[in-house]
């Protein structure tokens, strides 16, 4: 007569260890593959940013004068004009440097609350939002580079000027100052 072994429901220790090792090896391989893929994507992004920034040079299209309440000139800025949707979308993204008295003037067709962000913008900026009467209505100083934080006008704006961070403080630019384009 043969005796039957009773099923105890226990899994042999060797099987547990082998299964755990197999799972560990699979997870390690997956992690390594994901890490390599992420590294390649990051390398491609860095190369693209590097190439994009090599070609962007400041182009003086016009000049802007900023006048105080006494109509005296506070500052003059050589500006590159962004007056098309493509130029406005690109803005100062990927720029590595900009001269002290240089900036970008955004000219829009309509008068609305404007929202700007700093995604892909390497430089910290001062942003001046200007209404249809050419008066500065909102200033955001020393914006944070490479963020999606929004900087908005407090009233409808038709123009925006971006200059290097610290410009407004250096030249005492304030709300209510006027700009003149020439």
mmCIF file with all atom_site columns, C-alpha atoms in Angstrom:
data_model
loop_
_atom_site.group_PDB
_atom_site.id
_atom_site.type_symbol
_atom_site.label_atom_id
_atom_site.label_alt_id
_atom_site.label_comp_id
_atom_site.label_asym_id
_atom_site.label_entity_id
_atom_site.label_seq_id
_atom_site.pdbx_PDB_ins_code
_atom_site.Cartn_x
_atom_site.Cartn_y
_atom_site.Cartn_z
_atom_site.occupancy
_atom_site.B_iso_or_equiv
_atom_site.pdbx_formal_charge
_atom_site.auth_seq_id
_atom_site.auth_comp_id
_atom_site.auth_asym_id
_atom_site.auth_atom_id
_atom_site.pdbx_PDB_model_num
ATOM 1   C CA . UNK A 1 1   ? 0.000  0.000   0.000   1.00 0.00 ? 1   UNK A CA 1
ATOM 2   C CA . UNK A 1 2   ? 1.285  3.376   -1.053  1.00 0.00 ? 2   UNK A CA 1
ATOM 3   C CA . UNK A 1 3   ? 1.063  6.282   1.293   1.00 0.00 ? 3   UNK A CA 1
ATOM 4   C CA . UNK A 1 4   ? -0.044 9.619   0.010   1.00 0.00 ? 4   UNK A CA 1
ATOM 5   C CA . UNK A 1 5   ? 1.702  12.718  1.102   1.00 0.00 ? 5   UNK A CA 1
ATOM 6   C CA . UNK A 1 6   ? -0.611 15.263  2.551   1.00 0.00 ? 6   UNK A CA 1
ATOM 7   C CA . UNK A 1 7   ? -0.655 18.615  0.799   1.00 0.00 ? 7   UNK A CA 1
ATOM 8   C CA . UNK A 1 8   ? 0.436  21.167  3.348   1.00 0.00 ? 8   UNK A CA 1
ATOM 9   C CA . UNK A 1 9   ? 0.128  24.231  1.098   1.00 0.00 ? 9   UNK A CA 1
ATOM 10  C CA . UNK A 1 10  ? 3.736  25.188  1.754   1.00 0.00 ? 10  UNK A CA 1
ATOM 11  C CA . UNK A 1 11  ? 5.886  26.388  -1.132  1.00 0.00 ? 11  UNK A CA 1
ATOM 12  C CA . UNK A 1 12  ? 9.457  25.138  -1.009  1.00 0.00 ? 12  UNK A CA 1
ATOM 13  C CA . UNK A 1 13  ? 11.977 27.820  0.045   1.00 0.00 ? 13  UNK A CA 1
ATOM 14  C CA . UNK A 1 14  ? 14.067 27.213  -3.089  1.00 0.00 ? 14  UNK A CA 1
ATOM 15  C CA . UNK A 1 15  ? 11.097 28.099  -5.304  1.00 0.00 ? 15  UNK A CA 1
ATOM 16  C CA . UNK A 1 16  ? 10.462 31.324  -3.367  1.00 0.00 ? 16  UNK A CA 1
ATOM 17  C CA . UNK A 1 17  ? 14.092 32.397  -3.607  1.00 0.00 ? 17  UNK A CA 1
ATOM 18  C CA . UNK A 1 18  ? 14.267 31.525  -7.319  1.00 0.00 ? 18  UNK A CA 1
ATOM 19  C CA . UNK A 1 19  ? 11.049 33.454  -8.028  1.00 0.00 ? 19  UNK A CA 1
ATOM 20  C CA . UNK A 1 20  ? 12.256 36.481  -6.055  1.00 0.00 ? 20  UNK A CA 1
ATOM 21  C CA . UNK A 1 21  ? 15.585 36.466  -7.895  1.00 0.00 ? 21  UNK A CA 1
ATOM 22  C CA . UNK A 1 22  ? 13.807 36.217  -11.253 1.00 0.00 ? 22  UNK A CA 1
ATOM 23  C CA . UNK A 1 23  ? 11.578 39.188  -10.417 1.00 0.00 ? 23  UNK A CA 1
ATOM 24  C CA . UNK A 1 24  ? 14.599 41.157  -9.198  1.00 0.00 ? 24  UNK A CA 1
ATOM 25  C CA . UNK A 1 25  ? 16.529 40.466  -12.422 1.00 0.00 ? 25  UNK A CA 1
ATOM 26  C CA . UNK A 1 26  ? 13.540 41.465  -14.570 1.00 0.00 ? 26  UNK A CA 1
ATOM 27  C CA . UNK A 1 27  ? 13.027 44.703  -12.605 1.00 0.00 ? 27  UNK A CA 1
ATOM 28  C CA . UNK A 1 28  ? 16.740 45.530  -12.834 1.00 0.00 ? 28  UNK A CA 1
ATOM 29  C CA . UNK A 1 29  ? 16.713 45.027  -16.609 1.00 0.00 ? 29  UNK A CA 1
ATOM 30  C CA . UNK A 1 30  ? 13.567 47.143  -16.989 1.00 0.00 ? 30  UNK A CA 1
ATOM 31  C CA . UNK A 1 31  ? 15.027 49.916  -14.829 1.00 0.00 ? 31  UNK A CA 1
ATOM 32  C CA . UNK A 1 32  ? 18.272 49.900  -16.845 1.00 0.00 ? 32  UNK A CA 1
ATOM 33  C CA . UNK A 1 33  ? 16.336 50.127  -20.113 1.00 0.00 ? 33  UNK A CA 1
ATOM 34  C CA . UNK A 1 34  ? 14.139 52.996  -18.868 1.00 0.00 ? 34  UNK A CA 1
ATOM 35  C CA . UNK A 1 35  ? 17.187 54.811  -17.506 1.00 0.00 ? 35  UNK A CA 1
ATOM 36  C CA . UNK A 1 36  ? 19.052 54.492  -20.841 1.00 0.00 ? 36  UNK A CA 1
ATOM 37  C CA . UNK A 1 37  ? 15.995 55.705  -22.756 1.00 0.00 ? 37  UNK A CA 1
ATOM 38  C CA . UNK A 1 38  ? 15.573 58.712  -20.456 1.00 0.00 ? 38  UNK A CA 1
ATOM 39  C CA . UNK A 1 39  ? 19.273 59.496  -20.770 1.00 0.00 ? 39  UNK A CA 1
ATOM 40  C CA . UNK A 1 40  ? 19.054 59.410  -24.595 1.00 0.00 ? 40  UNK A CA 1
ATOM 41  C CA . UNK A 1 41  ? 16.007 61.708  -24.552 1.00 0.00 ? 41  UNK A CA 1
ATOM 42  C CA . UNK A 1 42  ? 17.786 64.120  -22.199 1.00 0.00 ? 42  UNK A CA 1
ATOM 43  C CA . UNK A 1 43  ? 20.902 64.069  -24.402 1.00 0.00 ? 43  UNK A CA 1
ATOM 44  C CA . UNK A 1 44  ? 18.766 64.865  -27.471 1.00 0.00 ? 44  UNK A CA 1
ATOM 45  C CA . UNK A 1 45  ? 17.056 67.744  -25.636 1.00 0.00 ? 45  UNK A CA 1
ATOM 46  C CA . UNK A 1 46  ? 20.393 69.162  -24.506 1.00 0.00 ? 46  UNK A CA 1
ATOM 47  C CA . UNK A 1 47  ? 21.758 68.932  -28.043 1.00 0.00 ? 47  UNK A CA 1
ATOM 48  C CA . UNK A 1 48  ? 18.647 70.598  -29.474 1.00 0.00 ? 48  UNK A CA 1
ATOM 49  C CA . UNK A 1 49  ? 18.820 73.443  -26.938 1.00 0.00 ? 49  UNK A CA 1
ATOM 50  C CA . UNK A 1 50  ? 22.518 73.830  -27.567 1.00 0.00 ? 50  UNK A CA 1
ATOM 51  C CA . UNK A 1 51  ? 21.978 74.018  -31.342 1.00 0.00 ? 51  UNK A CA 1
ATOM 52  C CA . UNK A 1 52  ? 19.034 76.405  -30.956 1.00 0.00 ? 52  UNK A CA 1
ATOM 53  C CA . UNK A 1 53  ? 20.999 78.805  -28.783 1.00 0.00 ? 53  UNK A CA 1
ATOM 54  C CA . UNK A 1 54  ? 23.982 78.864  -31.133 1.00 0.00 ? 54  UNK A CA 1
ATOM 55  C CA . UNK A 1 55  ? 22.004 80.577  -33.882 1.00 0.00 ? 55  UNK A CA 1
ATOM 56  C CA . UNK A 1 56  ? 19.987 83.167  -31.942 1.00 0.00 ? 56  UNK A CA 1
ATOM 57  C CA . UNK A 1 57  ? 21.559 86.599  -32.101 1.00 0.00 ? 57  UNK A CA 1
ATOM 58  C CA . UNK A 1 58  ? 20.018 89.902  -31.080 1.00 0.00 ? 58  UNK A CA 1
ATOM 59  C CA . UNK A 1 59  ? 18.592 91.861  -34.011 1.00 0.00 ? 59  UNK A CA 1
ATOM 60  C CA . UNK A 1 60  ? 17.914 95.551  -33.465 1.00 0.00 ? 60  UNK A CA 1
ATOM 61  C CA . UNK A 1 61  ? 14.622 96.424  -35.167 1.00 0.00 ? 61  UNK A CA 1
ATOM 62  C CA . UNK A 1 62  ? 13.871 99.677  -33.370 1.00 0.00 ? 62  UNK A CA 1
ATOM 63  C CA . UNK A 1 63  ? 14.383 101.634 -30.154 1.00 0.00 ? 63  UNK A CA 1
ATOM 64  C CA . UNK A 1 64  ? 12.119 102.375 -27.232 1.00 0.00 ? 64  UNK A CA 1
ATOM 65  C CA . UNK A 1 65  ? 12.450 105.320 -24.887 1.00 0.00 ? 65  UNK A CA 1
ATOM 66  C CA . UNK A 1 66  ? 10.958 105.109 -21.398 1.00 0.00 ? 66  UNK A CA 1
ATOM 67  C CA . UNK A 1 67  ? 9.726  108.429 -20.009 1.00 0.00 ? 67  UNK A CA 1
ATOM 68  C CA . UNK A 1 68  ? 8.923  109.259 -16.403 1.00 0.00 ? 68  UNK A CA 1
ATOM 69  C CA . UNK A 1 69  ? 5.886  111.263 -15.255 1.00 0.00 ? 69  UNK A CA 1
ATOM 70  C CA . UNK A 1 70  ? 7.931  114.440 -15.830 1.00 0.00 ? 70  UNK A CA 1
ATOM 71  C CA . UNK A 1 71  ? 8.446  113.395 -19.501 1.00 0.00 ? 71  UNK A CA 1
ATOM 72  C CA . UNK A 1 72  ? 12.210 113.027 -18.934 1.00 0.00 ? 72  UNK A CA 1
ATOM 73  C CA . UNK A 1 73  ? 13.940 110.027 -20.453 1.00 0.00 ? 73  UNK A CA 1
ATOM 74  C CA . UNK A 1 74  ? 14.680 107.311 -17.911 1.00 0.00 ? 74  UNK A CA 1
ATOM 75  C CA . UNK A 1 75  ? 16.107 104.753 -20.341 1.00 0.00 ? 75  UNK A CA 1
ATOM 76  C CA . UNK A 1 76  ? 16.550 103.810 -23.994 1.00 0.00 ? 76  UNK A CA 1
ATOM 77  C CA . UNK A 1 77  ? 16.358 100.232 -25.177 1.00 0.00 ? 77  UNK A CA 1
ATOM 78  C CA . UNK A 1 78  ? 17.339 98.730  -28.522 1.00 0.00 ? 78  UNK A CA 1
ATOM 79  C CA . UNK A 1 79  ? 14.534 96.261  -29.235 1.00 0.00 ? 79  UNK A CA 1
ATOM 80  C CA . UNK A 1 80  ? 13.928 93.255  -31.368 1.00 0.00 ? 80  UNK A CA 1
ATOM 81  C CA . UNK A 1 81  ? 10.270 93.296  -32.406 1.00 0.00 ? 81  UNK A CA 1
ATOM 82  C CA . UNK A 1 82  ? 8.001  90.255  -32.013 1.00 0.00 ? 82  UNK A CA 1
ATOM 83  C CA . UNK A 1 83  ? 4.890  91.119  -34.009 1.00 0.00 ? 83  UNK A CA 1
ATOM 84  C CA . UNK A 1 84  ? 3.937  87.760  -35.548 1.00 0.00 ? 84  UNK A CA 1
ATOM 85  C CA . UNK A 1 85  ? 2.523  84.718  -33.754 1.00 0.00 ? 85  UNK A CA 1
ATOM 86  C CA . UNK A 1 86  ? 5.722  82.716  -34.439 1.00 0.00 ? 86  UNK A CA 1
ATOM 87  C CA . UNK A 1 87  ? 8.035  85.449  -33.126 1.00 0.00 ? 87  UNK A CA 1
ATOM 88  C CA . UNK A 1 88  ? 5.783  85.986  -30.115 1.00 0.00 ? 88  UNK A CA 1
ATOM 89  C CA . UNK A 1 89  ? 5.689  82.260  -29.319 1.00 0.00 ? 89  UNK A CA 1
ATOM 90  C CA . UNK A 1 90  ? 9.495  82.051  -29.506 1.00 0.00 ? 90  UNK A CA 1
ATOM 91  C CA . UNK A 1 91  ? 10.147 85.294  -27.607 1.00 0.00 ? 91  UNK A CA 1
ATOM 92  C CA . UNK A 1 92  ? 13.509 85.173  -25.843 1.00 0.00 ? 92  UNK A CA 1
ATOM 93  C CA . UNK A 1 93  ? 13.526 81.403  -25.398 1.00 0.00 ? 93  UNK A CA 1
ATOM 94  C CA . UNK A 1 94  ? 16.942 79.731  -25.532 1.00 0.00 ? 94  UNK A CA 1
ATOM 95  C CA . UNK A 1 95  ? 18.838 83.054  -25.463 1.00 0.00 ? 95  UNK A CA 1
ATOM 96  C CA . UNK A 1 96  ? 22.006 82.756  -23.422 1.00 0.00 ? 96  UNK A CA 1
ATOM 97  C CA . UNK A 1 97  ? 22.675 86.479  -23.208 1.00 0.00 ? 97  UNK A CA 1
ATOM 98  C CA . UNK A 1 98  ? 21.274 89.871  -24.025 1.00 0.00 ? 98  UNK A CA 1
ATOM 99  C CA . UNK A 1 99  ? 22.914 93.272  -23.805 1.00 0.00 ? 99  UNK A CA 1
ATOM 100 C CA . UNK A 1 100 ? 22.175 95.528  -20.834 1.00 0.00 ? 100 UNK A CA 1
ATOM 101 C CA . UNK A 1 101 ? 20.114 97.996  -22.870 1.00 0.00 ? 101 UNK A CA 1
ATOM 102 C CA . UNK A 1 102 ? 18.542 95.479  -25.234 1.00 0.00 ? 102 UNK A CA 1
ATOM 103 C CA . UNK A 1 103 ? 15.161 93.837  -25.095 1.00 0.00 ? 103 UNK A CA 1
ATOM 104 C CA . UNK A 1 104 ? 12.229 92.445  -26.999 1.00 0.00 ? 104 UNK A CA 1
ATOM 105 C CA . UNK A 1 105 ? 9.076  94.402  -27.796 1.00 0.00 ? 105 UNK A CA 1
ATOM 106 C CA . UNK A 1 106 ? 5.947  92.313  -28.327 1.00 0.00 ? 106 UNK A CA 1
ATOM 107 C CA . UNK A 1 107 ? 3.301  94.102  -30.406 1.00 0.00 ? 107 UNK A CA 1
ATOM 108 C CA . UNK A 1 108 ? -0.189 92.591  -30.435 1.00 0.00 ? 108 UNK A CA 1
ATOM 109 C CA . UNK A 1 109 ? -3.237 93.418  -32.549 1.00 0.00 ? 109 UNK A CA 1
ATOM 110 C CA . UNK A 1 110 ? -5.672 93.251  -29.645 1.00 0.00 ? 110 UNK A CA 1
ATOM 111 C CA . UNK A 1 111 ? -5.956 94.649  -26.148 1.00 0.00 ? 111 UNK A CA 1
ATOM 112 C CA . UNK A 1 112 ? -6.408 91.865  -23.570 1.00 0.00 ? 112 UNK A CA 1
ATOM 113 C CA . UNK A 1 113 ? -5.009 90.560  -20.285 1.00 0.00 ? 113 UNK A CA 1
ATOM 114 C CA . UNK A 1 114 ? -1.631 89.086  -21.286 1.00 0.00 ? 114 UNK A CA 1
ATOM 115 C CA . UNK A 1 115 ? -0.059 85.973  -19.770 1.00 0.00 ? 115 UNK A CA 1
ATOM 116 C CA . UNK A 1 116 ? 3.644  85.207  -20.273 1.00 0.00 ? 116 UNK A CA 1
ATOM 117 C CA . UNK A 1 117 ? 5.769  82.352  -18.970 1.00 0.00 ? 117 UNK A CA 1
ATOM 118 C CA . UNK A 1 118 ? 9.466  81.487  -18.845 1.00 0.00 ? 118 UNK A CA 1
ATOM 119 C CA . UNK A 1 119 ? 9.475  77.967  -20.260 1.00 0.00 ? 119 UNK A CA 1
ATOM 120 C CA . UNK A 1 120 ? 12.767 77.471  -22.144 1.00 0.00 ? 120 UNK A CA 1
ATOM 121 C CA . UNK A 1 121 ? 13.830 81.012  -21.227 1.00 0.00 ? 121 UNK A CA 1
ATOM 122 C CA . UNK A 1 122 ? 17.300 80.846  -19.736 1.00 0.00 ? 122 UNK A CA 1
ATOM 123 C CA . UNK A 1 123 ? 17.608 84.509  -18.741 1.00 0.00 ? 123 UNK A CA 1
ATOM 124 C CA . UNK A 1 124 ? 15.801 86.070  -15.794 1.00 0.00 ? 124 UNK A CA 1
ATOM 125 C CA . UNK A 1 125 ? 13.790 89.022  -17.119 1.00 0.00 ? 125 UNK A CA 1
ATOM 126 C CA . UNK A 1 126 ? 11.863 92.121  -16.126 1.00 0.00 ? 126 UNK A CA 1
ATOM 127 C CA . UNK A 1 127 ? 8.524  92.241  -17.993 1.00 0.00 ? 127 UNK A CA 1
ATOM 128 C CA . UNK A 1 128 ? 6.738  95.518  -18.671 1.00 0.00 ? 128 UNK A CA 1
ATOM 129 C CA . UNK A 1 129 ? 3.083  95.274  -19.750 1.00 0.00 ? 129 UNK A CA 1
ATOM 130 C CA . UNK A 1 130 ? 1.875  98.355  -21.625 1.00 0.00 ? 130 UNK A CA 1
ATOM 131 C CA . UNK A 1 131 ? -1.620 99.513  -22.583 1.00 0.00 ? 131 UNK A CA 1
ATOM 132 C CA . UNK A 1 132 ? -2.838 101.134 -25.820 1.00 0.00 ? 132 UNK A CA 1
ATOM 133 C CA . UNK A 1 133 ? -1.905 104.609 -24.484 1.00 0.00 ? 133 UNK A CA 1
ATOM 134 C CA . UNK A 1 134 ? 1.745  103.429 -24.252 1.00 0.00 ? 134 UNK A CA 1
ATOM 135 C CA . UNK A 1 135 ? 1.630  103.516 -20.443 1.00 0.00 ? 135 UNK A CA 1
ATOM 136 C CA . UNK A 1 136 ? 3.240  100.816 -18.294 1.00 0.00 ? 136 UNK A CA 1
ATOM 137 C CA . UNK A 1 137 ? 0.429  99.116  -16.371 1.00 0.00 ? 137 UNK A CA 1
ATOM 138 C CA . UNK A 1 138 ? 2.209  96.099  -14.842 1.00 0.00 ? 138 UNK A CA 1
ATOM 139 C CA . UNK A 1 139 ? 5.825  95.205  -14.095 1.00 0.00 ? 139 UNK A CA 1
ATOM 140 C CA . UNK A 1 140 ? 7.125  91.767  -13.145 1.00 0.00 ? 140 UNK A CA 1
ATOM 141 C CA . UNK A 1 141 ? 10.736 91.989  -12.004 1.00 0.00 ? 141 UNK A CA 1
ATOM 142 C CA . UNK A 1 142 ? 13.339 89.239  -11.859 1.00 0.00 ? 142 UNK A CA 1
ATOM 143 C CA . UNK A 1 143 ? 11.203 86.443  -13.292 1.00 0.00 ? 143 UNK A CA 1
ATOM 144 C CA . UNK A 1 144 ? 12.215 82.852  -12.633 1.00 0.00 ? 144 UNK A CA 1
ATOM 145 C CA . UNK A 1 145 ? 13.897 81.214  -15.651 1.00 0.00 ? 145 UNK A CA 1
ATOM 146 C CA . UNK A 1 146 ? 12.806 77.861  -17.086 1.00 0.00 ? 146 UNK A CA 1
ATOM 147 C CA . UNK A 1 147 ? 9.419  77.727  -15.341 1.00 0.00 ? 147 UNK A CA 1
ATOM 148 C CA . UNK A 1 148 ? 5.816  77.590  -16.452 1.00 0.00 ? 148 UNK A CA 1
ATOM 149 C CA . UNK A 1 149 ? 4.808  80.117  -13.802 1.00 0.00 ? 149 UNK A CA 1
ATOM 150 C CA . UNK A 1 150 ? 2.541  82.698  -15.429 1.00 0.00 ? 150 UNK A CA 1
ATOM 151 C CA . UNK A 1 151 ? 3.227  86.425  -15.313 1.00 0.00 ? 151 UNK A CA 1
ATOM 152 C CA . UNK A 1 152 ? 0.075  88.353  -16.165 1.00 0.00 ? 152 UNK A CA 1
ATOM 153 C CA . UNK A 1 153 ? -0.899 91.946  -16.780 1.00 0.00 ? 153 UNK A CA 1
ATOM 154 C CA . UNK A 1 154 ? -3.210 93.507  -14.215 1.00 0.00 ? 154 UNK A CA 1
ATOM 155 C CA . UNK A 1 155 ? -5.189 95.222  -16.990 1.00 0.00 ? 155 UNK A CA 1
ATOM 156 C CA . UNK A 1 156 ? -5.545 94.729  -20.738 1.00 0.00 ? 156 UNK A CA 1
ATOM 157 C CA . UNK A 1 157 ? -2.208 95.197  -22.519 1.00 0.00 ? 157 UNK A CA 1
ATOM 158 C CA . UNK A 1 158 ? -1.307 95.723  -26.178 1.00 0.00 ? 158 UNK A CA 1
ATOM 159 C CA . UNK A 1 159 ? 2.495  95.657  -25.773 1.00 0.00 ? 159 UNK A CA 1
ATOM 160 C CA . UNK A 1 160 ? 5.047  93.865  -23.624 1.00 0.00 ? 160 UNK A CA 1
ATOM 161 C CA . UNK A 1 161 ? 8.743  94.654  -23.258 1.00 0.00 ? 161 UNK A CA 1
ATOM 162 C CA . UNK A 1 162 ? 11.163 92.075  -21.887 1.00 0.00 ? 162 UNK A CA 1
ATOM 163 C CA . UNK A 1 163 ? 14.566 93.249  -20.642 1.00 0.00 ? 163 UNK A CA 1
ATOM 164 C CA . UNK A 1 164 ? 17.261 91.708  -18.445 1.00 0.00 ? 164 UNK A CA 1
ATOM 165 C CA . UNK A 1 165 ? 16.325 91.231  -14.790 1.00 0.00 ? 165 UNK A CA 1
ATOM 166 C CA . UNK A 1 166 ? 17.253 94.246  -12.680 1.00 0.00 ? 166 UNK A CA 1
ATOM 167 C CA . UNK A 1 167 ? 16.721 96.755  -15.503 1.00 0.00 ? 167 UNK A CA 1
ATOM 168 C CA . UNK A 1 168 ? 13.626 98.328  -13.912 1.00 0.00 ? 168 UNK A CA 1
ATOM 169 C CA . UNK A 1 169 ? 15.357 98.763  -10.579 1.00 0.00 ? 169 UNK A CA 1
ATOM 170 C CA . UNK A 1 170 ? 18.495 100.212 -12.140 1.00 0.00 ? 170 UNK A CA 1
ATOM 171 C CA . UNK A 1 171 ? 16.574 102.836 -14.148 1.00 0.00 ? 171 UNK A CA 1
ATOM 172 C CA . UNK A 1 172 ? 13.738 103.381 -11.637 1.00 0.00 ? 172 UNK A CA 1
ATOM 173 C CA . UNK A 1 173 ? 11.083 102.224 -14.110 1.00 0.00 ? 173 UNK A CA 1
ATOM 174 C CA . UNK A 1 174 ? 7.640  102.247 -12.480 1.00 0.00 ? 174 UNK A CA 1
ATOM 175 C CA . UNK A 1 175 ? 3.975  101.768 -13.303 1.00 0.00 ? 175 UNK A CA 1
ATOM 176 C CA . UNK A 1 176 ? 2.639  104.872 -14.999 1.00 0.00 ? 176 UNK A CA 1
ATOM 177 C CA . UNK A 1 177 ? 5.834  105.547 -16.964 1.00 0.00 ? 177 UNK A CA 1
ATOM 178 C CA . UNK A 1 178 ? 5.287  105.923 -20.704 1.00 0.00 ? 178 UNK A CA 1
ATOM 179 C CA . UNK A 1 179 ? 7.097  104.423 -23.650 1.00 0.00 ? 179 UNK A CA 1
ATOM 180 C CA . UNK A 1 180 ? 7.848  105.957 -27.016 1.00 0.00 ? 180 UNK A CA 1
ATOM 181 C CA . UNK A 1 181 ? 8.785  103.843 -30.015 1.00 0.00 ? 181 UNK A CA 1
ATOM 182 C CA . UNK A 1 182 ? 11.113 105.315 -32.638 1.00 0.00 ? 182 UNK A CA 1
#
